[in-house]
XYZ file of C-alpha atoms in Angstrom:
563
model
C 121.408 19.743 64.593
C 123.124 22.038 66.846
C 120.797 22.925 69.289
C 122.462 25.886 70.741
C 121.494 27.769 67.397
C 117.813 26.035 67.045
C 115.171 23.923 68.998
C 116.110 25.361 72.885
C 112.634 24.933 72.887
C 112.216 21.919 71.828
C 112.070 18.316 74.413
C 114.810 16.499 71.877
C 113.511 13.175 73.937
C 110.035 13.349 71.821
C 111.661 14.626 68.472
C 112.254 12.178 66.133
C 115.820 12.153 64.298
C 115.678 8.555 63.656
C 120.063 9.181 63.661
C 120.105 10.841 60.212
C 121.030 14.152 61.062
C 124.788 13.313 60.408
C 124.041 12.245 56.849
C 121.330 14.643 55.819
C 121.965 17.309 53.317
C 123.626 20.946 55.069
C 122.269 23.124 52.271
C 119.470 23.934 49.229
C 120.785 25.553 46.539
C 117.602 25.829 44.759
C 115.462 28.574 43.318
C 113.451 27.085 40.532
C 110.033 26.719 41.686
C 109.163 23.892 39.815
C 112.582 22.055 41.401
C 111.516 23.510 45.034
C 107.916 22.074 44.813
C 109.376 18.379 44.005
C 112.060 18.210 46.649
C 109.147 19.561 49.703
C 106.938 16.871 48.529
C 109.341 14.533 48.915
C 111.022 15.485 52.134
C 114.278 16.529 50.772
C 114.897 18.845 54.246
C 112.028 16.703 56.274
C 115.316 14.671 57.862
C 117.760 17.946 58.921
C 116.021 20.108 61.481
C 119.065 22.225 60.589
C 118.236 22.199 56.996
C 114.749 22.500 57.742
C 114.869 25.512 59.872
C 116.923 27.404 57.880
C 114.551 26.489 54.544
C 111.703 27.678 56.399
C 113.570 30.975 57.497
C 114.242 31.663 53.378
C 110.679 30.779 52.166
C 108.982 33.093 54.755
C 111.110 35.594 54.107
C 110.144 35.642 50.231
C 106.937 36.069 51.209
C 105.452 39.418 49.790
C 104.604 41.616 53.269
C 102.836 44.849 53.749
C 104.926 47.318 53.767
C 104.642 48.009 57.780
C 105.082 44.654 58.997
C 105.803 43.860 62.879
C 109.232 42.205 63.380
C 111.701 40.295 66.064
C 112.838 44.359 67.106
C 108.588 44.850 67.672
C 108.584 41.568 69.777
C 111.335 42.473 71.591
C 109.809 46.255 72.031
C 105.911 44.818 73.186
C 106.627 41.444 74.726
C 107.760 42.717 78.100
C 104.706 45.229 78.396
C 102.293 42.638 77.173
C 103.383 39.670 79.318
C 105.035 41.341 81.970
C 105.831 39.282 84.855
C 102.880 37.356 84.526
C 102.276 33.705 84.679
C 102.544 32.422 81.260
C 100.240 29.679 81.958
C 97.389 31.524 83.589
C 97.484 34.011 80.592
C 94.088 34.285 78.493
C 94.291 33.572 74.882
C 93.279 35.824 72.294
C 89.306 35.246 71.459
C 90.571 34.320 67.779
C 91.630 30.996 68.911
C 88.472 30.170 69.469
C 89.002 28.348 73.088
C 91.196 25.536 71.354
C 93.839 23.594 72.992
C 97.263 24.573 71.943
C 98.932 21.943 70.603
C 102.801 21.268 72.185
C 104.308 18.661 69.568
C 107.570 18.133 70.832
C 107.853 21.398 72.764
C 109.086 21.323 76.305
C 107.754 23.561 79.265
C 109.744 26.856 78.053
C 108.053 26.196 74.324
C 105.020 25.935 75.870
C 104.843 29.434 77.365
C 106.765 31.149 74.724
C 103.700 29.738 71.820
C 101.188 31.957 74.669
C 103.135 34.839 74.621
C 103.990 34.903 71.026
C 99.871 34.617 70.525
C 99.265 37.586 72.747
C 101.846 39.830 70.992
C 100.333 38.854 67.540
C 96.724 39.867 68.992
C 98.291 43.023 70.051
C 100.076 43.888 66.290
C 97.519 42.523 64.281
C 93.693 43.989 65.707
C 91.891 43.144 62.294
C 92.576 39.313 62.997
C 89.363 38.114 64.068
C 88.998 34.111 63.953
C 92.141 31.983 63.177
C 91.989 28.795 65.360
C 95.127 27.134 63.539
C 97.465 29.931 64.446
C 98.339 28.320 67.722
C 99.945 25.362 65.769
C 101.527 27.245 63.348
C 103.042 29.048 66.419
C 104.094 26.214 67.925
C 105.300 24.407 64.958
C 107.542 27.759 63.571
C 109.067 27.486 67.008
C 110.734 24.279 67.008
C 112.961 25.914 64.511
C 113.454 29.340 65.677
C 116.301 30.507 67.608
C 114.724 32.373 69.749
C 110.787 33.921 70.508
C 111.216 36.879 68.598
C 112.569 35.263 65.098
C 108.974 32.810 65.360
C 107.072 35.940 66.393
C 108.398 37.492 63.048
C 107.942 34.627 60.526
C 104.329 34.592 61.929
C 103.748 37.780 60.800
C 105.183 37.584 57.722
C 102.682 34.590 56.900
C 99.758 36.847 58.337
C 100.751 40.024 56.948
C 100.972 38.231 53.020
C 99.771 41.344 50.709
C 99.840 38.977 47.214
C 96.069 38.965 46.529
C 96.715 35.617 44.455
C 98.728 33.406 47.443
C 95.871 32.537 50.220
C 97.612 31.432 53.667
C 95.716 31.426 56.386
C 92.236 31.808 57.158
C 92.221 35.342 59.932
C 88.131 36.014 59.753
C 85.170 33.658 60.729
C 83.759 34.377 57.311
C 87.260 33.341 55.528
C 87.002 30.337 57.664
C 83.529 29.764 57.208
C 83.896 29.697 53.561
C 87.005 27.514 53.725
C 84.620 24.915 55.270
C 81.918 25.338 52.713
C 84.785 25.196 50.037
C 86.141 22.137 51.412
C 82.411 20.383 51.401
C 82.101 21.281 47.764
C 85.729 19.854 47.050
C 84.795 16.562 49.251
C 81.405 16.098 46.973
C 83.607 16.503 44.143
C 86.212 14.202 45.189
C 85.417 12.046 48.099
C 82.262 10.392 46.616
C 82.006 7.432 48.670
C 83.751 9.360 51.934
C 81.275 12.030 51.403
C 78.110 9.601 51.065
C 79.068 8.121 54.283
C 79.677 11.371 56.109
C 76.160 12.336 54.467
C 74.744 8.867 55.926
C 75.950 9.094 59.503
C 75.710 12.661 60.413
C 72.591 14.939 60.799
C 74.764 18.159 59.356
C 77.467 16.788 56.993
C 78.972 20.331 56.794
C 79.541 20.342 60.802
C 81.781 17.678 60.176
C 83.668 19.430 57.541
C 83.962 22.640 59.728
C 86.532 20.312 61.534
C 88.961 19.830 58.317
C 91.763 22.548 58.972
C 91.584 20.965 62.988
C 92.871 17.639 61.494
C 95.662 19.237 60.104
C 96.807 21.950 62.613
C 95.652 19.997 66.178
C 94.637 16.701 65.367
C 97.975 15.396 62.880
C 100.938 14.421 64.588
C 104.166 16.674 64.342
C 105.871 14.530 61.580
C 103.129 14.497 59.700
C 102.251 18.063 60.098
C 105.751 19.675 59.292
C 105.895 17.399 56.421
C 102.347 19.110 55.011
C 103.801 22.352 56.583
C 106.937 21.868 54.071
C 104.949 21.610 51.035
C 102.282 24.512 52.198
C 105.110 27.158 52.145
C 105.848 26.050 48.798
C 102.435 25.379 47.183
C 100.376 27.539 49.572
C 96.789 26.939 50.384
C 95.592 24.752 47.748
C 98.154 21.811 49.824
C 96.147 21.988 52.847
C 92.528 20.857 51.014
C 94.539 18.354 49.152
C 95.767 16.704 52.262
C 92.606 16.922 54.431
C 91.073 14.927 51.241
C 93.190 12.325 51.515
C 92.536 12.414 55.556
C 88.952 11.824 54.533
C 89.657 9.121 51.847
C 92.209 6.994 54.261
C 89.262 7.612 57.414
C 86.818 5.953 55.142
C 88.938 3.075 53.754
C 90.280 1.966 57.136
C 87.228 2.857 59.660
C 84.455 2.903 56.860
C 83.343 -0.767 57.265
C 82.801 0.539 60.859
C 79.659 1.021 62.585
C 79.295 4.722 63.459
C 77.273 6.895 65.550
C 75.941 10.462 64.210
C 76.785 12.053 67.138
C 80.591 10.393 67.049
C 81.768 11.319 63.891
C 83.817 14.302 64.309
C 85.554 12.524 67.486
C 86.056 9.546 65.503
C 87.969 11.132 62.590
C 90.067 13.401 65.080
C 90.609 9.891 67.189
C 92.052 8.574 63.337
C 93.910 11.332 62.512
C 95.764 11.472 65.866
C 96.784 7.975 65.456
C 97.285 7.971 61.671
C 100.549 6.617 62.717
C 99.288 3.167 62.514
C 97.721 2.957 59.844
C 99.310 5.845 56.940
C 102.975 7.084 56.640
C 103.654 10.717 55.770
C 104.560 10.150 52.847
C 101.756 7.410 51.609
C 99.433 10.430 53.068
C 101.239 13.099 50.889
C 101.049 10.465 47.609
C 97.261 10.425 48.343
C 97.225 13.682 48.552
C 98.721 14.898 45.306
C 97.232 12.126 43.556
C 93.646 13.629 43.625
C 93.136 16.242 40.507
C 91.711 18.872 42.176
C 90.882 22.131 40.307
C 92.906 24.943 39.592
C 93.888 27.692 42.307
C 91.633 30.083 40.093
C 88.381 28.151 40.161
C 88.662 27.286 44.057
C 89.451 30.996 44.244
C 86.071 31.485 42.024
C 84.724 29.290 44.706
C 85.644 30.391 47.923
C 84.418 34.155 46.726
C 80.888 32.490 45.638
C 80.781 30.881 49.064
C 81.755 33.996 51.229
C 79.207 36.181 49.372
C 76.581 33.610 50.178
C 77.705 33.835 53.774
C 77.661 37.882 53.855
C 74.273 37.824 52.137
C 72.954 35.435 55.501
C 74.102 38.299 57.835
C 78.176 36.490 58.526
C 80.475 39.339 58.734
C 84.316 38.769 58.936
C 83.930 38.853 62.732
C 79.937 38.267 63.432
C 78.941 34.042 64.203
C 75.581 33.222 63.556
C 75.309 29.410 63.942
C 72.545 26.906 62.000
C 72.990 27.941 58.770
C 73.809 24.893 57.278
C 72.096 22.128 55.619
C 68.326 22.961 55.328
C 65.941 20.212 54.566
C 63.653 19.135 57.589
C 60.981 16.829 57.777
C 58.516 19.340 59.524
C 58.705 21.347 56.118
C 59.374 19.258 53.279
C 56.862 17.660 51.041
C 57.187 16.148 47.769
C 55.596 13.701 45.658
C 58.557 11.896 43.991
C 61.051 11.844 46.926
C 61.712 11.567 50.840
C 63.525 13.824 53.183
C 66.135 11.291 53.121
C 66.624 11.015 49.315
C 66.019 15.099 49.545
C 69.030 15.198 52.004
C 71.080 13.043 49.706
C 70.601 15.476 46.757
C 71.356 18.184 49.066
C 74.837 17.273 49.864
C 75.504 17.567 46.254
C 74.532 20.735 45.082
C 77.381 23.637 45.757
C 77.332 24.412 49.544
C 76.185 27.886 49.165
C 72.839 26.667 48.319
C 72.892 23.940 50.611
C 72.463 26.516 52.916
C 68.920 27.235 51.630
C 65.581 25.373 52.564
C 63.851 23.717 48.918
C 61.258 25.846 47.920
C 58.720 24.355 45.031
C 58.158 26.059 42.148
C 56.437 23.941 39.738
C 54.943 20.597 40.075
C 52.366 19.665 37.260
C 50.284 17.881 39.832
C 48.932 21.448 40.168
C 50.183 23.496 37.785
C 49.685 21.350 34.667
C 51.542 19.522 32.060
C 52.598 22.284 30.036
C 56.316 23.906 29.241
C 54.613 27.445 29.135
C 53.786 26.964 32.642
C 57.034 25.592 33.504
C 58.572 28.138 32.352
C 56.594 30.603 33.638
C 56.799 29.574 37.675
C 60.857 28.947 37.114
C 61.810 31.892 35.228
C 63.681 34.212 37.654
C 65.150 31.348 39.630
C 68.578 30.428 39.688
C 69.476 27.724 40.561
C 66.760 24.840 40.009
C 66.264 21.328 40.806
C 64.435 19.195 38.579
C 62.663 15.790 39.702
C 61.270 13.552 37.592
C 59.335 10.158 38.431
C 58.058 7.825 35.301
C 54.949 6.073 34.785
C 57.728 3.039 36.486
C 58.484 4.701 38.969
C 61.594 5.457 38.174
C 62.873 8.572 39.637
C 65.592 10.965 38.223
C 66.514 14.797 37.890
C 69.269 17.540 37.255
C 70.823 20.602 38.880
C 70.400 23.452 36.786
C 72.731 26.547 37.759
C 71.330 28.824 35.553
C 68.132 30.497 34.713
C 65.749 29.336 32.139
C 65.018 33.080 30.979
C 68.750 32.580 29.730
C 66.993 30.943 26.554
C 65.792 34.290 25.424
C 69.149 35.420 25.167
C 69.583 33.299 21.773
C 65.873 34.515 20.143
C 64.171 31.658 19.356
C 67.089 29.353 18.538
C 67.382 26.386 20.511
C 70.772 27.165 22.244
C 72.848 25.926 25.227
C 73.780 27.339 28.525
C 74.507 26.763 32.207
C 77.488 26.439 34.167
C 79.849 23.280 34.731
C 77.931 23.264 37.995
C 75.072 21.296 36.572
C 74.679 17.694 36.886
C 71.981 15.210 36.246
C 71.403 11.821 38.454
C 69.216 8.944 38.703
C 67.528 8.174 42.822
C 65.263 4.844 41.623
C 65.685 2.082 41.122
C 69.423 2.716 41.680
C 71.472 6.117 43.270
C 73.508 8.015 40.555
C 75.025 10.899 40.359
C 76.801 12.452 36.759
C 78.980 15.227 36.961
C 80.287 17.592 34.447
C 82.792 15.519 31.987
C 85.553 17.909 32.794
C 85.698 17.350 36.732
C 86.694 13.810 36.581
C 88.966 14.196 33.129
C 90.246 17.647 33.754
C 92.676 16.953 30.568
C 89.954 17.439 28.455
C 90.181 21.211 29.080
C 93.301 21.701 28.019
C 92.433 23.326 24.709
C 94.481 24.632 21.958
C 93.852 28.679 21.462
C 92.333 28.057 18.084
C 89.868 25.633 19.263
C 89.450 28.222 22.202
C 88.615 30.735 19.633
C 86.282 28.612 17.705
C 84.625 27.998 20.535
C 83.483 31.784 21.446
C 81.851 32.128 18.010
C 79.749 28.976 18.501
C 76.001 28.622 18.891
C 75.620 27.350 22.589
C 77.951 29.928 23.688
C 75.892 32.819 25.195
C 76.258 36.723 24.981
C 76.481 36.799 29.424
C 80.056 34.900 28.761
C 81.940 37.676 26.911
C 80.463 40.072 29.872
C 82.696 40.241 32.434
C 80.339 42.178 34.909
C 77.669 39.819 34.209
C 75.845 37.831 37.317
C 75.354 34.757 35.126
C 78.519 32.763 36.126
C 79.577 31.358 38.809
C 82.016 28.913 39.360
C 83.286 27.033 36.089
C 81.733 29.500 34.086
C 81.897 29.733 30.609
C 83.578 33.182 30.879
C 86.521 32.186 33.059
C 87.567 29.021 31.630
C 88.102 27.605 27.585
C 85.897 24.884 27.153
C 86.935 22.031 25.060
C 84.181 21.569 22.885
C 80.592 22.076 22.290
C 79.761 18.716 23.149
C 81.872 18.638 26.423
C 79.788 21.592 27.457
C 76.239 21.572 26.885
C 74.511 22.045 30.111
C 70.794 23.035 29.408
C 68.737 24.032 26.428
C 65.209 25.158 25.999
C 62.714 26.371 23.285
C 58.785 26.478 22.918
C 59.055 22.885 21.640
C 61.265 21.085 24.275
C 63.757 21.339 27.173
C 67.172 19.568 27.208
C 69.554 19.218 29.722
C 73.248 17.684 28.646
C 74.359 16.863 25.052
C 76.759 15.523 22.419
C 75.713 12.535 20.918
C 72.769 11.784 22.415
C 70.846 13.983 25.614
C 71.055 13.133 29.089
C 66.970 14.425 29.718
C 64.932 15.400 26.766
C 60.918 16.620 27.777
C 58.724 17.435 25.530
C 56.187 20.522 24.976
C 53.533 18.991 26.333
C 55.745 17.567 29.519
C 53.972 14.462 28.885
C 56.506 12.308 27.496
C 60.666 12.117 27.856
C 63.668 10.548 26.333
C 67.181 9.754 28.361
C 70.546 8.271 26.978
C 74.367 8.869 27.113
C 75.750 12.368 26.331
C 79.134 13.824 26.770
C 78.390 16.278 28.803
C 78.060 14.362 31.557
C 79.409 10.831 30.583
C 76.241 9.729 31.918
C 74.359 6.152 31.529
C 70.516 6.464 30.274
C 68.905 7.907 33.815
C 65.771 6.018 33.204
C 64.160 3.737 30.196
C 65.173 5.210 26.860
C 61.781 6.757 26.115
C 59.379 7.015 29.115
C 55.868 8.705 30.384
C 56.124 11.410 33.177
C 53.784 11.144 35.996
C 54.983 13.813 38.296
C 57.613 16.166 37.607
C 58.956 18.943 39.946
C 60.797 22.107 39.695
C 62.978 23.614 43.242
C 63.966 26.560 44.002
C 66.406 27.903 47.297
C 65.135 29.978 49.870
C 67.328 31.703 52.510
C 66.429 29.641 55.759
C 66.896 32.823 57.922
C 65.014 35.304 56.543
C 62.415 33.765 53.516
C 64.331 35.269 51.027
C 65.066 33.304 48.129
C 68.860 32.340 47.824
C 70.952 34.282 44.939
C 73.263 32.621 42.755
C 76.068 34.425 45.379
C 78.865 35.291 42.768
C 82.200 37.104 43.160
């Protein structure tokens, strides 16, 4: 690399070249997105600093931006006025970086000072940014591949000014940041169940651990690794960051999971692992693991992110306003159940969508107090969404279901027994052993890819409820039927109720069937959740409870918080 053109801010003794610069490719003549995606994942330009610099410039110049986006000439005009002759190392950084240490990576002294100047100028030109702790890392990274400070400033400005509504790049408010943390928690609970279970076991508040997920990538990862992640991020967008962070969590669990950990040190343990990742995992292995995770589509993740933002807004969190202690809300002093312990309820709370994990459990119905009657069950549960059903059998087996949709929805089909609900529903057992069964599409997304003819048939099927055709209807959180073609009737039978029974899960069996007297039930395998029987195949109900969700800040019921 000609370090007179690029790299004046780099300490070349720290920068890995591996002696491969001479034999590395010099140009990239690729315009096809799929090919570009493969090249970025394979590290085509990772071994050539000069090629990476050119690729970064091209990719960033292709980002659609607001009409008025600060460029290099703006930087040259304002930097003197903002910084002047002050000692750069003593300048206070903008509040939006959240007092986090600015990573130096492989920068020299001049480069470290330049990062601070660029951040101050960005703060001047982007007054709407209220919280963006990853920005110092992005500025530092791009400075390695910039001719001067002004070029780096322009590149970062274009990333911040992206106006493509389908392309999320950098969270710039506390609301967006916190909702991303909640979304990461949702994804971890679905795709990293082993690591997630460990996090729940060793931490008081698992979301507090996950609040560091962006820091793992932009702050803790060594330079070689974060540059490889950024290569792919510029091509594929925000979803890549979720993938890599989930892969880090998986590797941490695999390598460190067998070692004793203390609650107060979990965040520090993960940070230490990520910083020393080169001892155990190569950049290639990290990306390989990341792209082996079969995540939901961008559309689905966007819906989840919007729902999480709405839930936070309902709790008083705005784009600038922070409020602490809004996380997991099952406390020993205010929780009492005849079926589960506080720890068991916390385990269940770690499975539910993060926007509801912000709420306290609220007992709605129990047969011990309200009697064994399906009518009484409906009377106390209708008007609440979502709900948590818990059952203890006469043999001391414990099982249940998380149900996304208000039971009153059953009346929309008249007297006919028809299914409703969304893909956030799941069933589980706690005793004699713990097992959770989610919607079959989560683990097998290929089942959701149906031909248009099948989708048309679905729209007319008896289990499709009227709300799915109404785009304004509030009953449709993440993975709702109105947003996505469902594969078949039997793979989307979430919940159903009539005056005779309630059914949870269907298709070649029922995960739970309860009779009208709420005395007896059945459990078997069903296609919707691909579950084993949750308890004895026929059972007598000893205790049944239904829990709702109460806002732990103002005492009001949590709503479905839909986008």
